[in-house]
Amino acid sequence: MKCFNWYTSVSYVLISVCLSSTSVHESYCPSQVSGLYGEEGMISCYFRPNFQTIIWFDETSTRDPLIRLEHSTKSGRGYDSGKYDVLQNGSLVIKTIDFINEQQYITVAVIFGSTNITEFSIVFFVIEHCPTQQSGFFGEKGNIICHFKPNFNKVSWYLEQDKPLIQLEGSHISGPGYENEKYSVKQNGSLVIRRVTEENKAIYTVILIDANNISTVHRVEFKLESYCPSQVSGLYGEEGMISCYFRPNFQTIIWFDETSTRDPLIRLEHSTKSGRGYDSGKYDVLQNGSLVIKTIDFINEQQYITVAVIFGSTNITEFSIVFFVIEHCPTQQSGFFGEKGNIICHFKPNFNKVSWYLEQDKPLLQMEGSHISGLGYESEKYSIKQNGSLVIRRVTEENEAIYTVILIDAYNISTVHRVEFKLETGCCGSQYGYCGKKGIINCNFEPGYEDVYWYDDTIEHTSIIRLENGIKSGKGYHSNEYDVSQNGSLVIKNVQLKHEQEYKVIRYGGENQIMEYRITFSVIGAGVPSCWSNGTASTNPVFAENHCVSPQHGYLGKEGIISCNIQQGIDVYWLNETDEYHHPFIKRESGHISGSGYKSNEYDILQNGSLVIRNVQYKHQQSYQVTFPFDIGSQVDLRVDFLVIVPTTSNSGSTLPSEVTSIVQSTKVETDNSRSVTTEPKFTTAYATETTKPEDWKWIFAVGVVAVAVFAVVVVVVLVVIIIEQPSTNQVKKRKTTKK
């Protein structure tokens, strides 16, 4: 006999009932029930419709009901937890079967209008299993899920092979699939596919040896699903991919961006690619339908839509994917000693503030809006680009450090990035110098090198200068044409056109280490005749004849040109030296001209990079800077001083307006392109455009004296003529009188 105690739901009176083995035949519950792990389970019972109360107990407690049904009202800890339910016919529902459900359940039924109480005892078994059909998404992590009791001895997975692909025994995982990091096994025996590919489309076999050393075999067919993730991200400047997988029987894949939902960005139809994105070279599509972004830019942060048409079917599959661009700074960057350096970061251009630190509490420099400030900027050692990148004006030993940059974006969310900047060992492959100035081919050799030998391209086997154990020698050293610094850099005392050539340097280090570098050295200003040694100008494709000569001039009120001769097709940037923010007012990038100066129609750029000033005014008398790439990783910055000249009176005799402003103080210009100092021009009102030099008064005085002398002679001659003519006149009169 078994007794149960419970409270009624109405009067909360404790009722104790002791049951005999007698039962009502019409009511029924099976003695054993089973269900699949992870599925919904049910202990199906039948009670006569006149029952008053159904109560279910589990092994946890025979006093606190698991769930009860009383006058169609449900209650109990199992019902409150949401894990159990009871039907109106009294059957028990297990919402999701787990191994803890493998136990004995007891149900008690009180029939309305009767003192008989019916009891059933049911044992519930949980069945271990692996669903026979499973799938995963291409490019994603996949799982072949199995539900095994956790106390099994061993589980082995096979992929159409005799030897296990991977196995788990105790807590030890082994097998070739685990060693190549393609697979793993969970503690419940499920197989993990780290990244789903075509090769995973197969039938897997798993053998389970349970705690009682009983083995069972399960087979699972794993398929690939058509799939695109809802969100994808990529690093700015890198190649990006929206990895999708479509079944091999698709006929057409079409990709759209936010620009147009009618004009496809790119399409793949019967293995043929087309579309505006494909034609531009910015996008590609793989044969599995994945979209490739060749170089990620911030404009790629948008929503993409792909539509797949399956061959032989009217079904159309559509996915919507949001692509995010990740701002970042590469953590390892470098530069060459003596050259301009950049610590490149890729931040969205609408950020609020960026601050750079160099192992200090105070910012080295910072940019907020378009305003740059800080000690590093004031010392002219550093600057910041509009994308937040740090500019090192000249790389030295002190720049080899860890920099910290704090970005505050448009939403006032701050992120911290750290970059380690190192000096490149060796020599930059392309360098340049100014004609008539001292030039340096900068190299940075690691400490401890022994000897350095420099060669030019005139004599292959004889060095022009060498540094051996700290002692300098060589024909170039003795002729005072070259020098070599202690870090191995070559110094050209006076750069001439003949130095535009390829140099070779060989460095000997410890333990017979030999390093060789070749450097192409170009001469800026090689088009100036004074720099020619053989009557011909430079043939360098970038530094051509008359290359941005300084100074240059233009006429007030006329169109002016700052003439340069830069190789066509390369990017050119023109800046005002007075602009403290160093923003190009006009630029040519990939053949496209833009900038505030171009939009206002004040400036233009010619094919050879020359700057056009459409209407020269006095404000244009200043120093201009032109910047263009010289080689990979380097650029050229040139300064050109522009003078404004007032036109003289024209040959027709017409003059300029009376209220004309002329320059009375000349501008001092240092013609070195690398450095120029210009005094502010002073202006005054004048009515003539030409001034008389002091020495010209001597000539004026002499001409005046001669003019007076000539005038006097003319007067004397006239008087003499009058006197001579006077008698003749009197004689004529007398003759007329006599006749009368």
XYZ file of C-alpha atoms in Angstrom:
740
model
C 0.000 0.000 0.000
C 1.256 3.521 -0.892
C 0.112 6.810 0.643
C 0.053 10.329 -0.893
C -0.469 13.702 0.792
C -1.480 16.919 -1.000
C -3.484 20.088 -0.486
C -6.700 20.777 -2.304
C -6.564 23.875 -4.454
C -9.810 25.272 -3.051
C -9.819 24.730 0.698
C -6.073 24.060 1.103
C -6.998 21.107 3.326
C -4.360 18.409 3.611
C -5.696 15.170 2.190
C -3.999 11.869 2.849
C -4.953 8.929 0.683
C -3.682 5.399 0.917
C -4.129 3.402 -2.243
C -4.647 -0.239 -2.792
C -3.688 -2.035 -5.945
C -7.288 -1.917 -7.163
C -7.787 0.162 -10.328
C -10.598 1.043 -12.622
C -10.214 -0.925 -15.806
C -11.394 1.755 -18.163
C -8.596 4.190 -17.187
C -5.147 3.405 -18.515
C -1.455 4.465 -18.568
C 1.360 2.378 -20.105
C 4.021 1.016 -17.774
C 6.917 2.068 -20.056
C 7.296 5.014 -22.441
C 10.271 6.327 -24.401
C 11.146 9.513 -26.270
C 13.972 11.009 -28.331
C 16.358 13.329 -26.590
C 15.678 16.931 -27.513
C 12.206 16.224 -28.834
C 8.826 16.727 -27.193
C 7.692 13.680 -25.222
C 4.371 12.425 -23.940
C 3.120 9.810 -21.481
C -0.272 9.158 -23.073
C -2.926 8.112 -20.582
C -6.676 7.818 -20.638
C -9.005 8.584 -17.758
C -12.772 8.470 -17.752
C -14.355 11.875 -18.412
C -15.782 12.066 -14.899
C -12.417 12.360 -13.161
C -12.121 15.276 -10.730
C -8.362 15.581 -10.290
C -5.237 14.216 -12.006
C -1.955 14.538 -10.153
C 1.535 13.664 -11.480
C 4.590 13.006 -9.315
C 8.208 12.416 -10.310
C 11.039 10.901 -8.306
C 11.926 14.278 -6.846
C 9.003 14.291 -4.419
C 5.894 12.228 -3.640
C 4.460 15.081 -1.581
C 4.947 18.111 -3.865
C 3.079 17.399 -7.128
C 4.965 17.859 -10.388
C 1.776 18.970 -12.123
C -1.950 18.682 -11.410
C -5.184 19.140 -13.307
C -8.143 19.991 -11.082
C -11.442 21.069 -12.605
C -9.531 21.986 -15.834
C -7.126 24.185 -13.827
C -3.404 23.430 -14.129
C -0.782 24.032 -11.433
C 2.378 22.616 -9.887
C 6.148 23.239 -9.991
C 6.579 21.459 -13.320
C 3.846 23.541 -14.924
C 5.181 26.761 -13.422
C 8.676 26.028 -14.783
C 7.307 25.627 -18.311
C 8.936 22.221 -18.692
C 5.737 20.181 -18.313
C 2.115 20.333 -19.333
C -0.937 18.133 -18.864
C -3.671 17.532 -21.379
C -7.355 17.520 -20.538
C -7.360 13.716 -20.796
C -4.658 13.584 -18.110
C -1.656 12.774 -20.348
C 1.712 14.236 -19.250
C 3.659 16.329 -21.758
C 7.445 16.777 -21.468
C 8.235 19.920 -23.460
C 11.866 19.032 -24.317
C 13.190 15.634 -23.392
C 16.473 15.563 -21.468
C 18.310 12.701 -19.819
C 16.996 13.804 -16.387
C 13.549 12.807 -17.641
C 14.650 9.177 -17.614
C 12.909 8.209 -14.373
C 9.694 6.824 -12.863
C 6.518 8.913 -12.921
C 3.387 8.281 -10.873
C -0.068 9.600 -11.663
C -3.062 9.591 -9.344
C -6.625 10.069 -10.580
C -9.622 10.949 -8.383
C -12.888 10.130 -10.157
C -15.682 12.636 -9.633
C -18.498 11.219 -7.444
C -16.464 8.224 -6.381
C -14.154 7.387 -3.525
C -12.006 5.230 -5.782
C -8.535 6.530 -6.496
C -6.587 5.176 -9.474
C -2.795 5.055 -9.566
C -0.357 4.300 -12.411
C 3.431 4.006 -12.327
C 5.277 4.683 -15.597
C 8.984 4.358 -16.401
C 10.197 6.864 -19.016
C 13.248 6.046 -21.135
C 15.289 8.622 -23.100
C 16.544 7.341 -26.451
C 20.049 8.315 -27.572
C 20.089 9.229 -31.250
C 21.553 11.270 -34.098
C 19.045 12.814 -36.507
C 19.707 11.120 -39.833
C 19.383 14.283 -41.961
C 21.372 17.343 -40.927
C 22.764 20.362 -42.729
C 25.006 23.382 -42.408
C 25.805 26.665 -44.125
C 28.783 27.052 -46.395
C 31.625 28.975 -44.748
C 30.038 28.799 -41.316
C 30.669 26.572 -38.326
C 28.672 23.337 -38.566
C 27.464 20.719 -36.094
C 26.309 17.137 -36.603
C 24.287 16.839 -33.436
C 23.961 13.593 -31.523
C 22.377 13.018 -28.135
C 24.350 10.475 -26.154
C 24.297 9.977 -22.406
C 27.337 11.758 -21.037
C 28.804 8.679 -19.316
C 29.631 6.834 -22.550
C 33.053 5.214 -22.893
C 33.955 6.165 -26.443
C 32.591 7.769 -29.598
C 34.236 7.462 -33.038
C 33.360 9.377 -36.214
C 34.082 8.054 -39.718
C 33.904 9.721 -43.119
C 33.824 6.871 -45.644
C 37.145 5.627 -44.287
C 38.352 2.609 -42.348
C 40.221 4.696 -39.813
C 38.327 7.073 -37.537
C 38.243 10.678 -38.684
C 38.098 11.778 -35.055
C 37.255 10.120 -31.738
C 36.605 11.015 -28.105
C 37.560 8.626 -25.313
C 37.090 9.974 -21.831
C 38.118 13.588 -22.343
C 40.867 12.862 -24.881
C 40.265 13.823 -28.531
C 42.442 12.362 -31.304
C 42.488 11.587 -35.016
C 43.611 13.277 -38.263
C 40.499 15.460 -38.398
C 41.376 16.928 -35.013
C 45.054 17.362 -35.819
C 44.374 19.345 -39.009
C 41.962 21.524 -37.023
C 39.038 20.819 -39.334
C 36.966 18.897 -36.773
C 36.320 18.556 -33.064
C 33.958 16.565 -30.802
C 31.692 17.893 -28.079
C 31.338 16.196 -24.713
C 27.937 14.845 -25.756
C 29.556 13.141 -28.752
C 28.389 15.617 -31.420
C 30.741 16.351 -34.313
C 31.941 19.924 -34.858
C 32.905 21.066 -38.380
C 35.007 24.181 -37.879
C 34.220 25.612 -41.336
C 31.732 23.975 -43.659
C 32.945 23.388 -47.235
C 31.975 21.212 -50.184
C 33.943 18.247 -48.815
C 31.651 18.086 -45.781
C 28.701 17.165 -47.975
C 28.807 13.435 -47.200
C 27.467 10.571 -45.081
C 29.078 10.303 -41.644
C 29.099 7.197 -39.461
C 29.376 7.383 -35.685
C 29.948 4.400 -33.383
C 28.999 4.812 -29.732
C 30.267 2.539 -26.940
C 28.154 3.305 -23.864
C 28.920 2.883 -20.180
C 27.904 -0.777 -20.364
C 30.269 -1.355 -23.341
C 27.283 -1.775 -25.644
C 27.984 -0.335 -29.088
C 25.455 1.327 -31.377
C 25.928 2.623 -34.904
C 24.347 5.782 -36.299
C 24.572 7.269 -39.797
C 23.993 10.913 -40.667
C 23.738 12.538 -44.074
C 25.123 16.078 -43.958
C 23.977 18.538 -46.633
C 24.855 22.123 -47.531
C 22.126 24.708 -47.299
C 21.777 27.755 -49.523
C 22.832 30.489 -47.192
C 24.087 34.042 -46.785
C 24.823 35.501 -43.355
C 22.738 38.487 -42.282
C 25.783 40.492 -41.173
C 29.354 40.514 -42.458
C 32.304 42.767 -41.665
C 35.696 43.487 -43.207
C 38.781 45.613 -42.620
C 39.122 48.858 -44.542
C 41.654 48.582 -47.341
C 41.583 44.778 -47.369
C 39.764 42.384 -49.646
C 36.323 41.498 -48.349
C 33.872 38.698 -49.026
C 30.234 38.015 -48.323
C 30.486 34.223 -48.248
C 27.324 32.563 -49.469
C 26.513 29.089 -50.615
C 23.933 28.175 -53.197
C 23.160 24.658 -54.317
C 24.965 23.646 -57.506
C 21.736 23.635 -59.515
C 21.243 27.400 -59.384
C 20.937 29.118 -62.736
C 21.499 32.794 -61.931
C 22.855 34.762 -58.982
C 22.224 38.519 -58.945
C 23.670 41.009 -56.450
C 22.257 44.494 -55.775
C 23.572 47.317 -53.602
C 21.742 50.345 -52.219
C 22.491 52.336 -55.378
C 19.880 50.520 -57.429
C 17.514 47.591 -57.079
C 17.006 47.500 -60.848
C 20.536 47.785 -62.228
C 22.460 44.737 -60.891
C 25.777 45.365 -59.190
C 27.032 42.033 -60.462
C 25.480 38.859 -61.802
C 26.549 35.293 -62.463
C 24.551 33.540 -65.152
C 25.667 30.176 -66.526
C 29.216 30.919 -65.237
C 29.275 34.275 -67.109
C 29.885 37.420 -65.040
C 28.544 40.895 -65.805
C 27.248 44.092 -64.207
C 28.483 47.584 -63.380
C 30.396 46.434 -60.294
C 32.180 43.748 -62.284
C 32.945 46.127 -65.163
C 34.469 48.662 -62.743
C 36.850 46.037 -61.366
C 35.704 46.744 -57.807
C 33.623 43.588 -57.363
C 33.730 39.940 -58.316
C 31.523 36.925 -57.731
C 32.673 33.379 -57.090
C 31.139 30.336 -58.705
C 29.361 29.499 -55.439
C 27.657 32.928 -55.537
C 29.788 34.694 -52.902
C 30.377 38.416 -53.454
C 33.977 39.663 -53.442
C 34.800 43.294 -52.639
C 38.248 43.874 -54.133
C 39.284 46.699 -51.765
C 36.991 47.602 -48.877
C 36.089 51.283 -48.590
C 33.657 53.018 -46.259
C 31.134 53.310 -49.106
C 30.849 49.523 -48.896
C 29.147 49.849 -45.511
C 25.624 49.278 -46.735
C 22.972 46.651 -47.327
C 23.417 44.156 -50.147
C 20.700 41.924 -51.587
C 21.286 38.704 -53.501
C 18.699 36.807 -55.499
C 19.197 33.195 -56.622
C 17.160 31.483 -59.302
C 17.363 27.694 -59.070
C 17.551 25.885 -62.394
C 14.356 24.037 -63.284
C 12.388 25.633 -60.490
C 10.204 28.679 -60.055
C 11.521 29.194 -56.536
C 13.559 32.343 -55.989
C 15.810 32.593 -52.942
C 16.614 36.036 -51.579
C 19.031 37.118 -48.839
C 19.663 40.557 -47.356
C 23.122 41.180 -45.901
C 24.437 44.223 -44.022
C 28.160 44.800 -44.544
C 30.128 46.668 -41.871
C 33.531 48.280 -42.438
C 35.913 47.970 -39.496
C 38.101 50.959 -38.682
C 41.607 49.924 -37.763
C 45.300 50.736 -37.569
C 47.694 47.944 -38.548
C 49.599 47.159 -35.351
C 53.024 46.809 -37.010
C 54.237 49.636 -39.268
C 57.623 50.947 -40.347
C 59.506 53.664 -42.210
C 62.948 54.474 -43.561
C 65.398 56.634 -41.665
C 65.500 60.196 -42.999
C 62.373 59.742 -45.118
C 58.834 60.926 -44.581
C 56.885 58.318 -42.620
C 53.226 57.487 -42.151
C 51.447 55.527 -39.447
C 48.387 54.653 -41.447
C 44.967 54.320 -39.859
C 41.633 53.872 -41.546
C 38.954 55.832 -39.697
C 35.593 56.978 -40.985
C 36.023 60.602 -42.076
C 33.237 62.002 -39.889
C 34.987 61.305 -36.577
C 34.938 63.991 -33.881
C 38.493 63.820 -32.621
C 41.683 61.814 -32.918
C 44.587 62.088 -30.458
C 48.072 60.580 -30.824
C 50.241 59.767 -27.803
C 53.888 58.793 -27.579
C 54.338 57.293 -24.102
C 53.126 60.538 -22.564
C 50.079 61.676 -20.653
C 49.548 64.698 -22.882
C 48.700 64.193 -26.543
C 51.605 64.438 -28.952
C 49.152 66.042 -31.333
C 45.451 65.902 -32.017
C 42.920 66.841 -34.643
C 39.440 68.003 -33.758
C 37.322 68.936 -36.722
C 39.915 70.401 -39.065
C 42.067 71.962 -36.341
C 45.424 70.351 -35.540
C 47.271 71.173 -32.312
C 49.863 69.778 -29.941
C 53.586 69.880 -29.281
C 54.379 67.519 -32.123
C 52.583 69.765 -34.608
C 54.089 72.983 -33.250
C 57.607 71.517 -33.497
C 56.845 70.631 -37.156
C 57.862 67.040 -36.515
C 54.377 65.594 -36.968
C 51.079 66.211 -38.703
C 47.763 64.384 -39.121
C 45.974 63.463 -42.309
C 42.240 63.881 -42.746
C 41.721 60.130 -42.244
C 43.436 60.321 -38.834
C 46.777 58.845 -39.939
C 49.938 60.198 -38.319
C 52.558 61.862 -40.515
C 56.190 61.781 -39.373
C 57.874 64.547 -41.352
C 61.321 62.957 -41.087
C 61.866 59.537 -39.535
C 64.632 59.329 -36.913
C 65.646 56.994 -34.109
C 63.206 58.626 -31.683
C 60.262 57.544 -33.828
C 60.956 53.870 -33.160
C 58.364 53.515 -30.429
C 54.822 52.433 -29.591
C 52.200 55.016 -30.474
C 48.709 55.140 -29.003
C 45.816 56.717 -30.870
C 42.428 57.420 -29.325
C 39.549 57.900 -31.733
C 36.270 59.532 -30.769
C 33.807 58.803 -33.548
C 30.719 60.671 -34.685
C 28.683 58.985 -31.917
C 31.223 59.971 -29.218
C 32.291 56.362 -28.833
C 36.018 56.108 -28.158
C 38.331 53.342 -29.312
C 42.015 52.865 -28.557
C 44.574 51.558 -31.048
C 48.272 50.896 -30.505
C 50.854 50.788 -33.258
C 54.485 49.748 -33.007
C 56.583 51.797 -35.431
C 59.977 50.438 -36.420
C 62.815 51.678 -38.563
C 63.231 49.721 -41.744
C 66.663 48.217 -42.008
C 68.343 48.809 -45.323
C 67.665 51.504 -47.891
C 64.532 52.785 -49.568
C 64.683 51.744 -53.226
C 63.792 55.160 -54.691
C 65.178 58.442 -53.350
C 65.808 61.932 -54.707
C 67.736 65.133 -54.121
C 67.700 68.760 -55.305
C 70.084 69.937 -57.995
C 72.841 72.158 -56.589
C 72.130 71.093 -53.004
C 73.496 68.479 -50.663
C 71.776 65.148 -51.102
C 71.553 62.078 -48.872
C 70.697 58.529 -49.842
C 69.358 57.462 -46.476
C 69.983 53.971 -45.179
C 69.440 52.416 -41.796
C 71.684 49.511 -40.957
C 71.349 47.611 -37.728
C 73.997 48.381 -35.104
C 77.010 46.127 -35.258
C 77.661 46.169 -38.988
C 81.344 46.121 -39.904
C 81.875 47.610 -43.371
C 79.866 49.503 -45.987
C 80.787 49.858 -49.680
C 79.029 52.219 -52.121
C 79.106 51.795 -55.911
C 77.703 53.885 -58.766
C 76.781 52.561 -62.201
C 79.967 53.824 -63.907
C 82.441 51.351 -62.452
C 80.940 48.086 -61.328
C 83.768 46.601 -59.295
C 85.316 49.692 -57.716
C 83.583 51.403 -54.836
C 83.224 55.189 -54.926
C 83.383 55.362 -51.123
C 83.645 52.905 -48.257
C 83.469 52.812 -44.504
C 85.701 50.148 -42.970
C 85.933 49.879 -39.200
C 84.864 53.523 -38.929
C 87.493 54.755 -41.451
C 86.359 56.414 -44.691
C 88.170 56.023 -48.002
C 87.656 55.751 -51.756
C 88.012 58.002 -54.788
C 84.662 59.693 -54.143
C 85.715 60.525 -50.601
C 89.136 61.863 -51.541
C 87.671 64.001 -54.359
C 85.231 65.497 -51.833
C 82.292 64.501 -54.056
C 80.867 61.969 -51.612
C 80.792 61.255 -47.912
C 79.327 58.446 -45.850
C 77.640 58.827 -42.470
C 78.176 56.498 -39.551
C 74.822 54.812 -40.163
C 75.938 53.933 -43.696
C 74.006 56.622 -45.615
C 75.657 58.125 -48.714
C 76.126 61.891 -48.789
C 76.374 63.683 -52.163
C 78.077 67.023 -51.470
C 76.629 68.850 -54.510
C 73.861 67.118 -56.443
C 74.227 67.314 -60.227
C 72.509 65.659 -63.156
C 75.226 62.994 -63.358
C 74.129 61.722 -59.945
C 70.780 60.661 -61.415
C 71.603 56.965 -61.594
C 71.390 53.674 -59.739
C 73.618 53.189 -56.714
C 74.507 49.940 -55.014
C 75.531 49.504 -51.403
C 76.937 46.347 -49.823
C 76.903 45.939 -46.072
C 79.078 43.388 -44.295
C 77.849 42.335 -40.868
C 78.993 39.936 -38.236
C 79.287 36.222 -38.963
C 79.886 36.904 -42.670
C 76.412 38.367 -43.209
C 76.281 40.251 -46.516
C 73.358 42.479 -47.543
C 73.064 44.286 -50.875
C 70.678 47.135 -51.741
C 70.074 49.034 -54.972
C 68.746 52.591 -54.943
C 67.535 54.692 -57.855
C 68.450 58.334 -57.188
C 66.566 61.060 -59.085
C 67.490 64.725 -59.347
C 64.803 67.342 -58.834
C 65.345 70.467 -60.941
C 67.345 68.513 -63.494
C 65.576 70.473 -66.247
C 67.346 73.706 -65.224
C 70.185 74.376 -67.727
C 72.668 75.093 -64.947
C 72.249 71.501 -63.833
C 73.056 70.018 -67.233
C 76.510 68.630 -67.711
C 76.125 67.518 -71.306
C 73.522 69.889 -72.707
C 70.596 67.520 -72.202
C 67.923 67.523 -69.584
C 66.849 64.683 -67.313
C 65.033 61.781 -68.923
C 63.409 60.659 -65.693
C 59.696 60.067 -66.443
C 58.594 61.863 -63.292
C 61.185 64.624 -63.023
C 61.090 66.073 -66.521
C 62.488 69.298 -67.996
C 61.559 72.590 -66.244
C 60.085 70.640 -63.366
C 58.244 73.185 -61.165
C 60.950 75.851 -61.347
C 60.794 78.435 -58.572
C 60.095 81.353 -58.627
C 57.443 81.839 -61.306
C 55.195 84.817 -62.040
C 51.884 85.884 -63.537
C 50.245 89.148 -64.579
C 47.569 90.875 -62.541
C 44.111 90.342 -63.991
C 45.309 87.733 -66.456
C 45.286 83.931 -66.452
C 48.412 82.577 -64.791
C 50.122 79.196 -64.905
C 52.556 77.722 -62.416
C 54.314 75.543 -64.917
C 55.355 72.027 -63.961
C 56.092 68.974 -66.022
C 54.888 66.014 -64.013
C 54.269 62.664 -65.617
C 50.714 62.406 -66.872
C 48.408 59.985 -65.121
C 49.802 60.270 -61.604
C 47.952 61.973 -58.757
C 48.781 65.637 -58.056
C 47.878 67.727 -54.994
C 48.263 71.536 -54.771
C 48.317 73.268 -51.370
C 48.676 76.818 -50.090
C 51.664 77.224 -47.791
C 49.534 79.617 -45.727
C 47.031 76.867 -44.963
C 48.013 75.549 -41.561
C 45.830 72.465 -42.015
C 47.601 71.381 -45.218
C 44.413 70.709 -47.140
C 44.749 70.498 -50.930
C 42.634 73.225 -52.500
C 42.753 71.340 -55.804
C 43.823 67.819 -56.659
C 43.846 65.297 -59.463
C 43.206 61.706 -58.427
C 42.845 58.930 -60.994
C 42.357 61.584 -63.665
C 39.503 63.263 -61.747
C 39.969 66.900 -60.650
C 38.294 68.075 -57.454
C 38.742 70.390 -54.490
C 37.372 73.729 -53.271
C 39.551 75.704 -55.676
C 38.241 73.718 -58.626
C 34.598 73.994 -57.564
C 34.920 77.779 -57.206
C 36.461 77.947 -60.716
C 39.472 79.783 -59.288
C 41.998 77.061 -60.192
C 42.476 74.204 -62.627
C 45.141 71.545 -63.289
C 46.636 70.781 -66.687
C 47.537 67.302 -67.919
C 51.195 67.810 -66.934
C 50.235 68.823 -63.384
C 50.666 72.591 -63.906
C 48.441 74.840 -61.801
C 46.157 77.268 -63.632
C 45.112 80.484 -61.851
C 42.171 81.724 -63.876
C 42.371 85.376 -62.758
C 45.618 86.399 -61.044
C 45.131 88.655 -58.019
C 47.529 89.904 -55.364
C 46.351 87.201 -52.956
C 47.967 84.663 -55.277
C 51.439 86.040 -54.494
C 52.562 83.321 -52.098
C 54.323 79.981 -51.869
C 52.511 76.963 -53.254
C 53.256 73.330 -52.506
C 52.715 70.560 -55.025
C 52.749 66.938 -53.878
C 52.757 63.793 -55.996
C 53.798 60.150 -55.540
C 57.348 59.340 -56.529
C 57.439 55.617 -55.885
C 55.648 53.042 -53.798
C 55.560 54.355 -50.255
C 57.156 57.742 -51.019
C 56.150 61.116 -52.402
C 57.663 64.409 -53.539
C 56.817 67.767 -51.938
C 57.908 70.835 -53.947
C 57.492 74.538 -53.196
C 57.023 77.129 -55.909
C 56.976 80.867 -55.164
C 54.558 82.827 -57.328
C 55.000 86.574 -57.979
C 52.295 88.947 -59.224
C 53.409 91.497 -61.840
C 51.391 94.538 -62.972
C 51.265 94.790 -66.815
C 52.954 97.853 -68.428
C 51.191 100.432 -70.704
C 50.176 98.904 -74.017
C 51.633 99.994 -77.391
C 48.355 101.528 -78.444
C 48.784 104.225 -75.843
C 45.924 103.114 -73.642
C 46.714 103.017 -69.945
C 45.514 100.958 -67.007
C 42.872 102.419 -64.707
C 44.195 105.223 -62.517
C 43.479 103.403 -59.259
C 46.085 100.651 -59.639
C 47.873 98.940 -56.799
C 51.516 98.157 -57.494
C 54.142 96.302 -55.600
C 56.769 98.628 -54.136
C 58.569 96.150 -51.966
C 60.030 93.155 -53.750
C 59.625 89.671 -52.368
C 62.670 87.917 -51.057
C 62.755 84.397 -52.383
C 65.111 81.592 -51.628
C 64.944 79.426 -54.722
C 65.713 76.199 -52.910
C 62.590 74.101 -53.480
C 63.002 72.427 -50.131
C 62.834 75.700 -48.164
C 61.593 79.175 -49.054
C 61.102 82.365 -47.034
C 58.772 85.023 -48.383
C 58.281 88.476 -46.880
C 54.768 89.785 -46.946
C 54.371 92.125 -49.947
C 53.484 95.780 -49.201
C 51.226 97.686 -51.552
C 50.556 101.365 -52.289
C 48.422 103.360 -54.722
C 50.156 104.650 -57.865
C 49.265 106.092 -61.273
C 52.141 104.678 -63.261
C 53.389 101.166 -63.605
C 57.052 102.048 -64.247
C 59.425 103.760 -61.801
C 62.563 105.756 -62.697
C 65.896 104.531 -61.453
C 68.242 107.130 -59.805
C 70.965 106.757 -62.420
C 68.475 107.680 -65.182
C 68.519 111.371 -64.047
C 71.998 111.867 -65.529
C 70.746 110.931 -68.944
C 67.709 113.169 -68.618
C 69.905 116.149 -67.638
C 72.235 115.587 -70.584
C 69.345 115.330 -73.006
C 67.884 118.522 -71.546
C 71.121 120.458 -72.029
C 71.379 119.302 -75.638
C 67.760 120.236 -76.260
C 68.317 123.776 -74.898
C 71.415 124.221 -77.069
C 69.594 123.090 -80.174
C 66.727 125.410 -79.370
C 69.110 128.371 -79.025
C 70.742 127.622 -82.384
C 67.338 127.464 -84.031
C 66.389 130.853 -82.575
C 69.631 132.468 -83.828
C 69.127 131.067 -87.319
C 65.561 132.379 -87.455
C 66.716 135.869 -86.418
C 69.442 135.931 -89.048
C 66.980 134.915 -91.745
C 64.605 137.689 -90.709
C 67.349 140.324 -90.814
C 68.546 139.255 -94.264
C 65.031 139.184 -95.677
C 64.165 142.661 -94.364
C 66.174 144.788 -97.036
C 64.716 142.827 -99.876
C 61.275 143.719 -98.702
C 62.087 147.455 -98.555
C 63.505 147.445 -102.106
C 60.292 145.877 -103.433
C 58.226 148.589 -101.799
C 60.443 151.389 -103.281
C 60.088 149.922 -106.790
C 56.329 149.873 -106.486
C 56.374 153.522 -105.395
C 58.611 154.663 -108.350
C 56.313 153.003 -110.854
C 53.423 154.882 -109.474
